[in-house]
């Protein structure tokens, strides 16, 4: 069982930037009249939704700075009295208005400007010595220009994209489509007279499901009407339903099941034979149980009413549950309680059963993208972390913690990662599993390439120990010198498997799994009973009208509708590749896509999406959307978005928008791809919609 895949993106990019230039006309005058420790404020200027001011100390902020000019930055408190974080830089401008590198001071880390308490902001006490300034060419006509550049750190944003939001393929509908075909009789080419009833059917489906029907219906003496003398109409109707759907009607009576058992042998429908045997066996067991409980046990209870009343109740429960596995008793205990009633039932040979210890696995993965890695280092200190979005695996909720400067003092030069559960309670049983954390890049063959990996195959999560930490996950130096850090972004993948131990008692499997898709696939490949052909390029494909009509309303109109007389010859398909049409037929007959390589999967899904829309095949369309979501990357996003827009696939479109908005690196790569020009020319409105989405994500 695979859990939904998900992605979180931690965005620590600065989005609010600006600058302000403070010009001091009469530098000498300010130096003469403003005492050490006193300052002149610039006018307020807005950046990032806050109002800022430059503080100019012409004679230094303190006595020890009196030979220097001190310059600082402060922010005015807002109504909500919230703090703000920012990077800033102060520079003296030359005569051309350009910052002078030698006289530039910048904050080494992100600074927090509180709105209460401390109001003096941050100051570079030794900004420039007065002597150096006065000897330089940057003080002309007693005018000094100071530029302040500010980057306001807005709140770190977390984008969470749960892929299950965009996926969700309905259950296969082949059985339902064929059931409707049998019921409507559309395209039927043979009929059976059973008693007073006439039942219509389709030769190709009967031939695919039964070698006897195949031989009888393909012989030269076979007519269009066949009389059935050895079954009643109810049983033959049930036989046809099973042939078309792999299921018997509800509440099939034992008498009908016995006729069907004989018919299954006659027509060599092996799975129907197993189904009938199982049904009759269960019916027989129930009758034996009731007979012994109501006769022998009742006689004993009447003779020993008071003393054996409790024994009788226990016996009844035991008989009614005999098909369920019983805990093995010591042999002496068995002999001491065995009596004629028990022995009579034991001689009836109950259906086989088994107790099974099952350790099942539930696996899921979460991808955490960090955008603005450098700023995450500036914002957080050692021991501080960002959290991913929550994701579910194995019935529990999980999240990742990202420590850009390590979790503890022992890991200050490392990036630490932690996986923890947010849902395990004190009364919950221990949760066992395994986890792998890795920094990855997509590989050419679909497998990710790893920079580093943390793997623990034996984990136990409890209320008091709800997580595991990769404290020395990777050194920052190793990450920063690698190709895995691109555009200040990198990706951490978490692969989590939860083990579920279950002791389950169940009957041994006596009925084989359904084989309808395999039979129809063999029918398609054999060309037997085919009654229509398609010419696609240089290839010719044989098929069966009734199957195509059952699966597609468009094929139904073309092959069984009023225009049928114009379609008797080979039907030419001009706008589709032969491999795509072959895959389309395979899905029509089996409800599954043919196996392809990873490289072919996306291209085939794109072409089949167009075919599904053309032939009104909703489930195939959803299957293709699902596959395109799972294989979405920067090389396919633009062409897939164009298809989603042209063929009304809103869920696929939402998935691609989320992919583009989750990462600026993704967006840049998609815009630079060959498919983007096609997207803008074929779907011009999509560009405007994308801009709106991007603006909303900022």
XYZ file of C-alpha atoms in Angstrom:
698
model
C 0.000 0.000 0.000
C 1.431 3.384 -0.976
C 0.525 6.552 0.879
C -0.027 9.825 -0.843
C 3.106 11.635 -1.887
C 3.482 15.242 -0.822
C 5.762 18.240 -1.122
C 6.517 21.165 1.190
C 8.519 24.223 0.219
C 10.122 26.489 2.810
C 10.624 29.891 1.162
C 13.038 32.244 2.911
C 13.547 34.742 0.117
C 13.439 38.491 0.714
C 10.641 40.029 -1.327
C 10.604 43.608 0.025
C 13.657 45.692 -0.900
C 14.356 49.394 -1.242
C 16.835 52.153 -0.585
C 16.968 55.737 0.668
C 19.616 58.440 0.189
C 20.306 60.902 3.014
C 22.103 64.066 1.909
C 23.787 66.231 4.556
C 24.213 69.777 3.269
C 26.615 71.572 5.588
C 28.560 68.666 7.014
C 30.877 71.030 8.900
C 27.933 72.752 10.548
C 26.458 69.471 11.823
C 29.850 68.518 13.224
C 30.011 71.840 15.061
C 26.521 71.926 16.581
C 25.652 68.263 17.254
C 27.381 66.847 20.319
C 28.829 63.354 20.706
C 26.003 60.886 21.394
C 23.410 63.062 19.669
C 22.043 62.337 16.218
C 20.026 63.745 13.364
C 17.168 61.650 11.941
C 16.330 61.395 8.270
C 12.745 61.687 7.209
C 10.805 58.429 7.325
C 10.783 56.238 4.217
C 8.613 53.111 3.649
C 10.033 49.681 2.769
C 8.287 46.366 3.346
C 5.230 47.942 4.939
C 7.238 49.699 7.680
C 8.671 53.211 8.054
C 12.430 53.499 8.465
C 14.823 56.322 9.459
C 18.588 56.764 9.186
C 20.352 57.978 12.342
C 23.371 60.224 11.670
C 25.879 60.873 14.516
C 28.395 63.452 13.158
C 30.602 63.131 16.291
C 30.098 59.463 17.080
C 27.600 57.666 19.245
C 29.796 57.570 22.354
C 32.944 59.267 23.624
C 35.136 56.458 22.331
C 33.712 57.101 18.850
C 34.234 60.858 18.858
C 36.773 60.749 15.998
C 34.298 58.819 13.878
C 30.950 59.314 12.192
C 28.417 56.768 13.447
C 25.404 55.878 11.291
C 22.477 53.653 12.246
C 19.030 52.474 11.178
C 15.779 52.320 13.086
C 12.137 51.507 12.368
C 9.054 53.261 13.657
C 6.717 51.107 15.781
C 3.546 50.044 13.967
C 0.040 49.898 15.416
C 0.279 46.156 16.077
C 3.631 46.615 17.846
C 5.221 43.820 15.844
C 8.923 43.277 15.279
C 10.486 43.185 11.840
C 13.589 41.429 10.520
C 15.865 42.928 7.896
C 19.272 42.957 6.257
C 20.677 46.436 5.636
C 23.700 48.177 4.188
C 24.929 51.786 4.608
C 27.298 53.365 2.079
C 28.875 56.727 1.315
C 28.168 57.759 -2.286
C 30.786 59.138 -4.632
C 30.244 62.104 -6.911
C 28.510 59.834 -9.462
C 26.044 58.597 -6.877
C 27.639 55.143 -6.638
C 28.380 53.419 -3.301
C 32.020 53.462 -2.251
C 33.105 49.965 -1.260
C 35.702 51.210 1.215
C 33.049 53.181 3.078
C 30.286 50.579 3.126
C 29.074 48.720 6.203
C 26.508 45.908 6.108
C 24.730 43.793 8.702
C 26.375 40.391 8.858
C 23.159 38.696 9.953
C 19.460 39.436 9.814
C 18.610 41.957 12.504
C 15.366 42.150 14.453
C 13.998 45.637 15.011
C 11.649 45.482 18.018
C 8.792 47.945 18.340
C 8.875 48.108 22.137
C 11.740 48.645 24.548
C 14.899 49.177 22.570
C 14.354 52.124 20.218
C 17.892 52.962 19.158
C 17.971 50.457 16.294
C 21.330 49.223 15.034
C 24.360 51.483 14.570
C 27.730 51.170 12.857
C 29.761 53.048 15.450
C 32.922 53.180 13.337
C 31.251 53.954 10.023
C 33.960 56.305 8.712
C 36.632 58.386 10.436
C 36.082 62.098 10.090
C 39.685 62.617 9.033
C 39.454 60.040 6.201
C 36.191 61.506 4.963
C 37.456 65.064 4.949
C 40.572 64.051 2.988
C 38.543 62.077 0.421
C 36.921 63.229 -2.798
C 33.522 62.103 -1.545
C 32.920 65.239 0.513
C 32.433 68.030 -2.027
C 31.003 71.450 -1.320
C 30.509 70.289 2.281
C 27.849 67.816 1.123
C 27.814 64.211 2.322
C 25.514 61.564 0.764
C 24.721 58.303 2.588
C 22.697 55.515 0.981
C 20.793 52.908 2.971
C 19.723 49.627 1.280
C 17.200 47.450 3.132
C 15.862 43.942 2.535
C 12.889 43.240 4.772
C 12.484 39.612 5.746
C 8.825 38.822 5.505
C 7.536 35.777 7.347
C 8.960 32.530 6.048
C 6.302 30.938 3.890
C 5.457 27.277 3.631
C 3.867 25.929 0.458
C 2.353 22.482 0.869
C 1.321 20.450 -2.167
C -0.363 17.141 -1.388
C -0.345 15.096 -4.563
C -3.399 13.150 -3.463
C -5.317 16.407 -3.863
C -4.816 16.158 -7.604
C -5.020 12.411 -8.050
C -7.829 9.969 -7.479
C -8.495 7.488 -10.236
C -11.859 5.697 -9.975
C -12.098 1.925 -9.805
C -11.976 -0.001 -13.116
C -15.321 0.113 -14.926
C -14.858 -2.644 -17.519
C -17.253 -4.985 -15.686
C -19.900 -2.277 -15.399
C -19.642 -1.363 -19.076
C -20.052 -4.980 -20.170
C -22.972 -5.455 -17.767
C -24.704 -2.502 -19.430
C -23.901 -3.943 -22.868
C -25.576 -7.233 -21.885
C -28.583 -5.406 -20.477
C -29.121 -3.077 -23.477
C -28.419 -5.828 -26.073
C -26.756 -3.220 -28.311
C -24.722 -4.863 -31.049
C -25.914 -8.356 -30.044
C -25.372 -10.939 -32.794
C -26.600 -14.173 -31.223
C -29.617 -15.171 -29.151
C -30.439 -18.091 -26.893
C -33.909 -19.540 -26.439
C -34.245 -20.816 -22.874
C -37.751 -21.998 -22.070
C -40.074 -19.129 -22.929
C -37.262 -16.540 -22.735
C -34.993 -15.224 -25.484
C -31.651 -13.860 -24.253
C -29.381 -11.787 -26.526
C -25.583 -11.856 -26.328
C -22.375 -11.128 -28.252
C -20.383 -13.896 -29.935
C -16.958 -12.366 -29.364
C -17.399 -12.026 -25.599
C -18.786 -15.554 -25.221
C -15.900 -16.900 -27.328
C -13.333 -15.013 -25.261
C -14.668 -16.446 -22.017
C -15.447 -20.058 -22.960
C -13.605 -22.382 -25.371
C -16.834 -24.336 -25.824
C -18.814 -21.253 -26.833
C -15.897 -20.310 -29.089
C -16.061 -23.648 -30.909
C -19.862 -23.688 -31.148
C -20.273 -20.101 -32.338
C -17.433 -20.102 -34.861
C -18.485 -23.284 -36.654
C -20.030 -23.039 -40.086
C -23.282 -24.582 -38.818
C -23.748 -22.060 -36.010
C -26.844 -19.962 -36.440
C -27.947 -16.748 -34.837
C -30.444 -18.495 -32.554
C -29.466 -21.350 -30.234
C -31.816 -23.415 -28.065
C -30.790 -24.318 -24.499
C -32.672 -27.305 -23.045
C -30.714 -28.246 -19.920
C -31.002 -24.994 -17.938
C -33.822 -22.748 -16.891
C -33.841 -19.107 -17.896
C -32.824 -17.881 -14.408
C -29.682 -20.021 -14.402
C -28.713 -19.147 -17.988
C -29.235 -15.464 -17.285
C -26.869 -15.831 -14.305
C -24.362 -17.640 -16.555
C -24.382 -14.740 -19.024
C -23.993 -12.214 -16.220
C -20.955 -14.072 -14.911
C -19.406 -14.268 -18.370
C -19.794 -10.506 -18.827
C -18.986 -9.343 -15.286
C -17.223 -12.134 -13.291
C -20.016 -11.873 -10.691
C -23.216 -13.790 -9.952
C -26.516 -12.064 -9.209
C -27.252 -11.318 -5.569
C -28.985 -14.086 -3.573
C -28.314 -16.822 -6.117
C -30.236 -19.843 -4.792
C -28.443 -23.186 -4.238
C -30.652 -24.794 -6.900
C -29.464 -22.221 -9.441
C -25.872 -22.630 -8.242
C -26.093 -26.388 -8.899
C -27.236 -25.719 -12.481
C -24.436 -23.188 -12.880
C -21.905 -25.707 -11.562
C -22.963 -28.131 -14.286
C -22.908 -25.335 -16.890
C -19.431 -24.243 -15.780
C -18.181 -27.758 -16.449
C -19.974 -28.000 -19.762
C -18.776 -24.625 -21.082
C -15.356 -24.844 -19.369
C -15.694 -21.628 -17.378
C -13.190 -22.589 -14.683
C -13.633 -19.658 -12.344
C -17.437 -20.002 -12.362
C -16.999 -23.629 -11.319
C -14.862 -22.565 -8.330
C -17.363 -19.853 -7.356
C -20.280 -22.317 -7.441
C -18.383 -24.962 -5.476
C -17.539 -22.398 -2.815
C -21.137 -21.182 -2.650
C -22.574 -24.696 -2.378
C -19.977 -25.670 0.238
C -20.919 -22.715 2.429
C -24.601 -23.521 2.009
C -24.012 -27.165 2.981
C -21.984 -26.195 6.057
C -24.734 -23.902 7.260
C -27.341 -26.652 6.868
C -25.194 -29.162 8.755
C -24.705 -26.681 11.553
C -28.400 -25.955 11.894
C -29.374 -29.652 11.682
C -27.042 -30.747 14.463
C -27.822 -27.814 16.692
C -31.568 -28.253 16.288
C -31.683 -32.072 16.689
C -28.927 -33.825 18.646
C -28.010 -30.886 20.809
C -31.650 -30.061 21.496
C -32.312 -33.643 22.617
C -29.408 -33.500 25.032
C -30.438 -30.138 26.413
C -33.910 -31.515 27.139
C -32.443 -34.477 29.028
C -29.921 -32.429 30.965
C -31.566 -29.032 30.973
C -30.148 -27.546 34.129
C -26.717 -29.117 34.158
C -25.858 -28.682 30.465
C -27.566 -25.421 29.531
C -24.258 -23.577 29.570
C -22.651 -26.422 27.554
C -25.338 -26.154 24.867
C -24.880 -22.424 24.433
C -21.152 -22.914 24.100
C -21.676 -25.690 21.572
C -23.967 -23.542 19.445
C -21.449 -20.727 19.365
C -18.699 -23.177 18.531
C -20.638 -24.689 15.645
C -21.652 -21.337 14.239
C -18.017 -20.226 14.275
C -16.447 -23.466 13.168
C -15.181 -21.954 9.927
C -13.204 -19.434 11.936
C -9.807 -20.610 13.185
C -9.892 -21.902 16.763
C -7.066 -21.657 19.254
C -5.561 -25.143 19.535
C -6.479 -26.829 22.844
C -4.392 -29.436 24.682
C -5.206 -32.944 23.500
C -6.524 -34.146 26.876
C -8.951 -31.258 26.994
C -10.234 -32.082 23.522
C -10.962 -35.722 24.445
C -12.636 -34.770 27.687
C -15.194 -32.517 25.943
C -15.748 -34.439 22.715
C -19.234 -35.889 22.401
C -21.377 -37.414 19.646
C -22.657 -34.028 18.518
C -19.167 -32.615 18.175
C -17.990 -35.751 16.402
C -20.896 -35.681 13.982
C -19.951 -32.171 12.984
C -16.261 -33.025 12.825
C -17.074 -35.829 10.378
C -18.729 -33.273 8.103
C -15.257 -31.931 7.102
C -15.585 -28.174 7.528
C -14.128 -25.792 4.957
C -10.374 -25.287 5.304
C -9.233 -22.240 7.223
C -5.977 -20.612 8.279
C -4.516 -18.235 10.808
C -2.009 -15.847 9.287
C 0.430 -13.425 10.867
C 0.690 -10.572 8.403
C 3.246 -7.790 8.544
C 2.085 -5.293 5.975
C 3.887 -2.158 4.888
C 2.556 1.306 4.219
C 5.029 3.508 2.399
C 4.942 7.166 1.472
C 7.369 9.933 0.750
C 7.519 13.652 1.382
C 9.702 16.128 -0.478
C 10.829 19.245 1.405
C 12.180 22.069 -0.764
C 14.208 24.833 0.848
C 14.311 28.074 -1.145
C 16.580 30.813 0.113
C 18.990 28.523 1.945
C 21.394 31.387 2.732
C 18.702 33.383 4.462
C 17.540 30.407 6.510
C 21.065 30.354 7.951
C 20.786 34.050 8.768
C 17.319 33.843 10.299
C 17.848 30.839 12.579
C 20.425 30.073 15.235
C 21.770 26.730 16.378
C 18.918 24.586 17.732
C 16.204 26.506 15.849
C 14.225 24.951 13.027
C 11.604 25.323 10.319
C 8.814 22.718 9.987
C 7.550 21.121 6.799
C 3.890 20.632 6.046
C 2.275 17.610 7.680
C 1.837 14.374 5.740
C 0.202 11.029 6.515
C 1.744 7.560 6.383
C 0.478 4.415 8.107
C -2.494 6.132 9.715
C -0.309 8.688 11.520
C 0.612 12.301 10.800
C 4.271 13.276 10.348
C 6.437 16.316 9.688
C 10.080 17.170 9.050
C 12.155 19.690 10.988
C 15.002 21.497 9.238
C 17.852 22.901 11.368
C 20.101 24.999 9.075
C 22.702 25.484 11.859
C 22.384 22.093 13.508
C 20.209 20.801 16.316
C 22.818 20.937 19.105
C 26.198 22.451 19.929
C 27.831 19.247 18.644
C 26.401 19.854 15.157
C 26.936 23.592 14.621
C 28.703 23.063 11.283
C 26.034 20.621 10.072
C 22.494 20.746 8.775
C 20.287 18.569 10.978
C 16.990 16.954 9.953
C 14.355 15.390 12.188
C 11.306 13.256 11.397
C 8.613 13.190 14.050
C 5.009 12.139 14.477
C 2.435 14.699 15.553
C -0.337 12.181 16.197
C 0.976 9.336 18.393
C -0.804 9.526 21.752
C -0.122 8.013 25.163
C -2.701 5.264 24.592
C -1.505 4.378 21.095
C 0.478 1.221 20.443
C 4.128 1.545 19.491
C 4.648 2.330 15.814
C 7.446 0.476 14.007
C 9.018 1.495 10.741
C 12.063 2.533 8.764
C 13.099 5.850 7.249
C 15.545 7.249 4.727
C 16.342 10.967 4.502
C 18.384 12.206 1.547
C 19.325 15.319 -0.403
C 18.497 14.515 -3.995
C 18.554 15.574 -7.611
C 16.361 13.939 -10.291
C 18.291 11.333 -12.258
C 18.033 10.595 -15.971
C 16.533 7.129 -15.417
C 13.930 8.306 -12.930
C 15.967 7.321 -9.857
C 17.096 10.253 -7.686
C 20.812 11.024 -7.278
C 21.850 11.487 -3.630
C 24.349 13.854 -2.051
C 23.902 12.322 1.396
C 21.608 9.825 3.044
C 20.466 8.914 6.557
C 18.898 5.450 6.899
C 17.475 3.702 9.956
C 15.788 0.334 9.243
C 14.523 -0.305 12.794
C 12.588 2.539 14.364
C 10.038 2.532 17.170
C 7.912 5.629 17.703
C 6.096 6.197 21.007
C 4.470 9.093 22.847
C 7.746 9.846 24.652
C 9.981 9.078 21.682
C 8.036 10.338 18.705
C 10.847 11.023 16.251
C 14.334 10.387 14.939
C 17.058 12.954 14.234
C 19.822 12.943 11.639
C 21.932 15.362 13.693
C 24.923 15.317 11.347
C 22.929 15.008 8.156
C 25.347 16.970 5.937
C 27.933 19.668 6.536
C 26.994 23.080 5.242
C 30.368 23.285 3.493
C 29.671 20.050 1.585
C 26.225 21.222 0.497
C 27.417 24.690 -0.497
C 30.206 23.319 -2.688
C 27.950 20.790 -4.441
C 25.683 20.963 -7.471
C 22.784 19.969 -5.209
C 22.509 23.601 -4.050
C 21.255 25.479 -7.102
C 19.873 29.020 -7.083
C 20.148 28.889 -3.283
C 17.694 25.954 -3.213
C 17.964 22.274 -2.351
C 15.589 19.347 -1.794
C 15.315 16.816 1.035
C 13.401 13.598 0.379
C 11.917 11.534 3.213
C 10.992 7.912 2.419
C 8.979 6.477 5.321
C 7.702 2.919 5.723
C 5.435 1.901 8.610
C 5.045 -1.799 9.538
C 1.621 -3.033 10.586
C 1.584 -6.427 12.319
C -1.745 -8.193 12.172
C -2.850 -11.670 13.196
C -5.719 -12.483 10.914
C -7.891 -15.575 10.630
C -9.469 -16.173 7.272
C -10.668 -19.021 5.064
C -8.155 -20.436 2.663
C -8.607 -18.919 -0.771
C -10.558 -21.358 -2.930
C -11.770 -19.023 -5.704
C -9.168 -17.780 -8.218
C -9.015 -14.056 -9.035
C -11.029 -12.574 -11.944
C -9.663 -13.215 -15.438
C -12.008 -11.101 -17.601
C -9.336 -8.515 -18.593
C -6.903 -11.297 -19.547
C -9.535 -13.057 -21.652
C -10.430 -9.853 -23.504
C -6.747 -9.061 -24.038
C -6.328 -12.489 -25.654
C -9.410 -11.795 -27.775
C -7.872 -8.537 -29.003
C -4.486 -10.044 -29.831
C -5.968 -13.129 -31.562
C -8.270 -11.078 -33.854
C -10.880 -13.852 -33.502
C -14.486 -12.793 -34.109
C -13.293 -9.283 -35.053
C -15.798 -7.312 -37.114
C -14.140 -3.924 -37.619
C -10.669 -2.742 -38.602
C -8.798 0.535 -38.222
C -6.031 1.840 -40.451
C -3.574 3.952 -38.476
C -0.571 5.006 -40.514
C 0.771 1.846 -42.108
C -0.762 -0.438 -39.483
C -4.147 -2.168 -39.432
C -5.854 -3.063 -36.149
C -8.696 -5.582 -35.844
C -11.252 -5.071 -33.083
C -14.808 -5.853 -31.981
C -17.627 -3.347 -32.387
C -19.557 -4.333 -29.280
C -16.536 -4.008 -26.966
C -15.606 -0.604 -28.374
C -19.221 0.566 -28.166
C -19.517 -0.609 -24.559
C -16.474 1.398 -23.549
C -16.897 4.615 -25.558
C -20.007 6.585 -26.487
C -18.150 7.969 -29.518
C -17.272 4.504 -30.802
C -20.858 3.476 -30.077
C -22.214 6.257 -32.300
C -19.711 5.478 -35.064
C -20.020 1.690 -35.020
C -23.596 0.968 -33.909
C -25.401 4.209 -34.707
C -27.225 5.431 -37.825
C -23.937 6.066 -39.671
C -22.873 2.453 -39.376
C -23.425 1.695 -43.059
C -20.691 4.173 -43.955
C -18.220 2.520 -41.597
C -18.347 -1.073 -42.845
C -14.873 -0.902 -44.388
C -11.679 -0.149 -42.570
C -11.926 3.052 -40.568
C -9.014 5.409 -41.122
C -7.478 7.265 -38.160
C -5.278 10.084 -39.466
C -4.370 12.100 -36.380
C -2.965 9.390 -34.123
C 0.219 7.339 -33.975
C -0.022 3.563 -34.295
C 1.587 2.952 -30.895
C -0.925 5.290 -29.252
C -3.922 3.584 -30.900
C -2.567 0.189 -29.836
C -2.339 1.451 -26.250
C -5.876 2.857 -26.519
C -7.243 -0.537 -27.600
C -5.316 -2.258 -24.818
C -6.964 0.011 -22.247
C -10.423 -0.489 -23.775
C -10.106 -4.270 -23.487
C -8.290 -4.506 -20.129
C -8.862 -1.246 -18.177
C -5.078 -0.931 -17.849
C -2.340 0.948 -19.679
C 0.313 -1.171 -21.368
C 3.733 -1.324 -19.745
C 6.148 1.376 -20.936
C 9.569 2.626 -19.944
C 9.928 5.676 -17.695
C 11.078 7.717 -20.686
C 7.974 6.780 -22.716
C 5.436 7.116 -19.889
C 4.897 10.888 -20.062
C 4.727 11.116 -23.857
C 2.309 8.188 -24.061
C 0.118 9.644 -21.296
C -0.039 12.995 -23.122
C -1.154 11.350 -26.378
C -3.646 9.066 -24.627
C -5.127 12.051 -22.783
C -5.996 13.574 -26.155
C -7.444 10.238 -27.340
C -9.464 9.801 -24.142
C -11.019 13.227 -24.579
C -11.784 12.522 -28.222
C -13.486 9.177 -27.514
C -15.211 10.273 -24.282
C -13.398 7.829 -22.012
C -13.475 9.493 -18.600
C -11.508 6.908 -16.639
C -8.686 6.763 -19.188
C -8.524 10.550 -19.055
C -8.165 10.461 -15.256
C -5.556 7.699 -15.440
C -3.508 9.849 -17.834
C -3.872 12.905 -15.579
C -2.648 10.803 -12.659
C 0.379 9.567 -14.575
C 1.244 13.078 -15.801
C 1.045 14.385 -12.225
C 3.421 11.687 -11.046
C 5.927 12.378 -13.850
C 5.686 16.170 -13.737
C 9.001 18.008 -14.135
C 10.353 21.194 -15.701
C 10.747 19.597 -19.140
C 7.112 18.474 -19.395
C 5.208 21.082 -17.365
C 4.580 23.550 -20.226
C 3.307 21.011 -22.766
C 1.225 19.258 -20.121
C -0.302 22.574 -19.016
C -1.311 23.297 -22.612
C -3.014 19.892 -22.801
C -4.773 20.452 -19.477
C -6.148 23.768 -20.722
C -7.216 22.461 -24.141
C -8.875 19.293 -22.835
C -10.554 20.634 -19.683
C -8.462 18.919 -17.001
C -8.844 21.256 -13.988
C -7.119 18.973 -11.466
C -4.086 18.504 -13.681
C -3.978 22.248 -14.311
C -4.033 22.947 -10.555
C -1.191 20.478 -10.017
C 0.983 22.211 -12.604
C 0.235 25.687 -11.223
C 1.191 24.460 -7.751
C 4.405 22.981 -9.175
C 5.322 26.282 -10.855
C 4.447 28.451 -7.852
C 6.296 26.233 -5.380
C 9.752 27.083 -6.708
C 11.259 29.977 -8.634
C 13.806 27.506 -10.020
C 10.956 25.413 -11.443
C 9.369 28.505 -12.979
C 12.588 29.699 -14.620
C 13.313 26.265 -16.074
C 9.790 25.922 -17.478
C 9.851 29.400 -19.051
C 13.158 28.501 -20.708
C 11.843 25.168 -22.035
C 10.837 24.534 -25.644
C 7.246 23.849 -24.653
C 6.687 27.291 -23.130
C 6.536 29.056 -26.511
C 3.914 26.552 -27.637
C 1.971 27.154 -24.424
C 1.879 30.941 -24.829
C 0.904 30.750 -28.507
C -1.746 28.032 -28.170
C -3.176 29.153 -24.810
C -2.487 32.899 -24.407
C -4.940 33.230 -21.524
C -2.952 30.765 -19.458
C -0.074 33.248 -19.129
C -2.338 35.799 -17.462
C -3.736 33.156 -15.129
C -0.228 32.053 -14.209
C 0.752 35.649 -13.366
C -2.289 35.943 -11.104
C -1.328 32.704 -9.326
C 2.262 33.846 -8.890
C 1.153 37.202 -7.490
C -1.110 35.432 -5.005
C 1.770 33.196 -3.925
C 4.071 36.120 -3.119
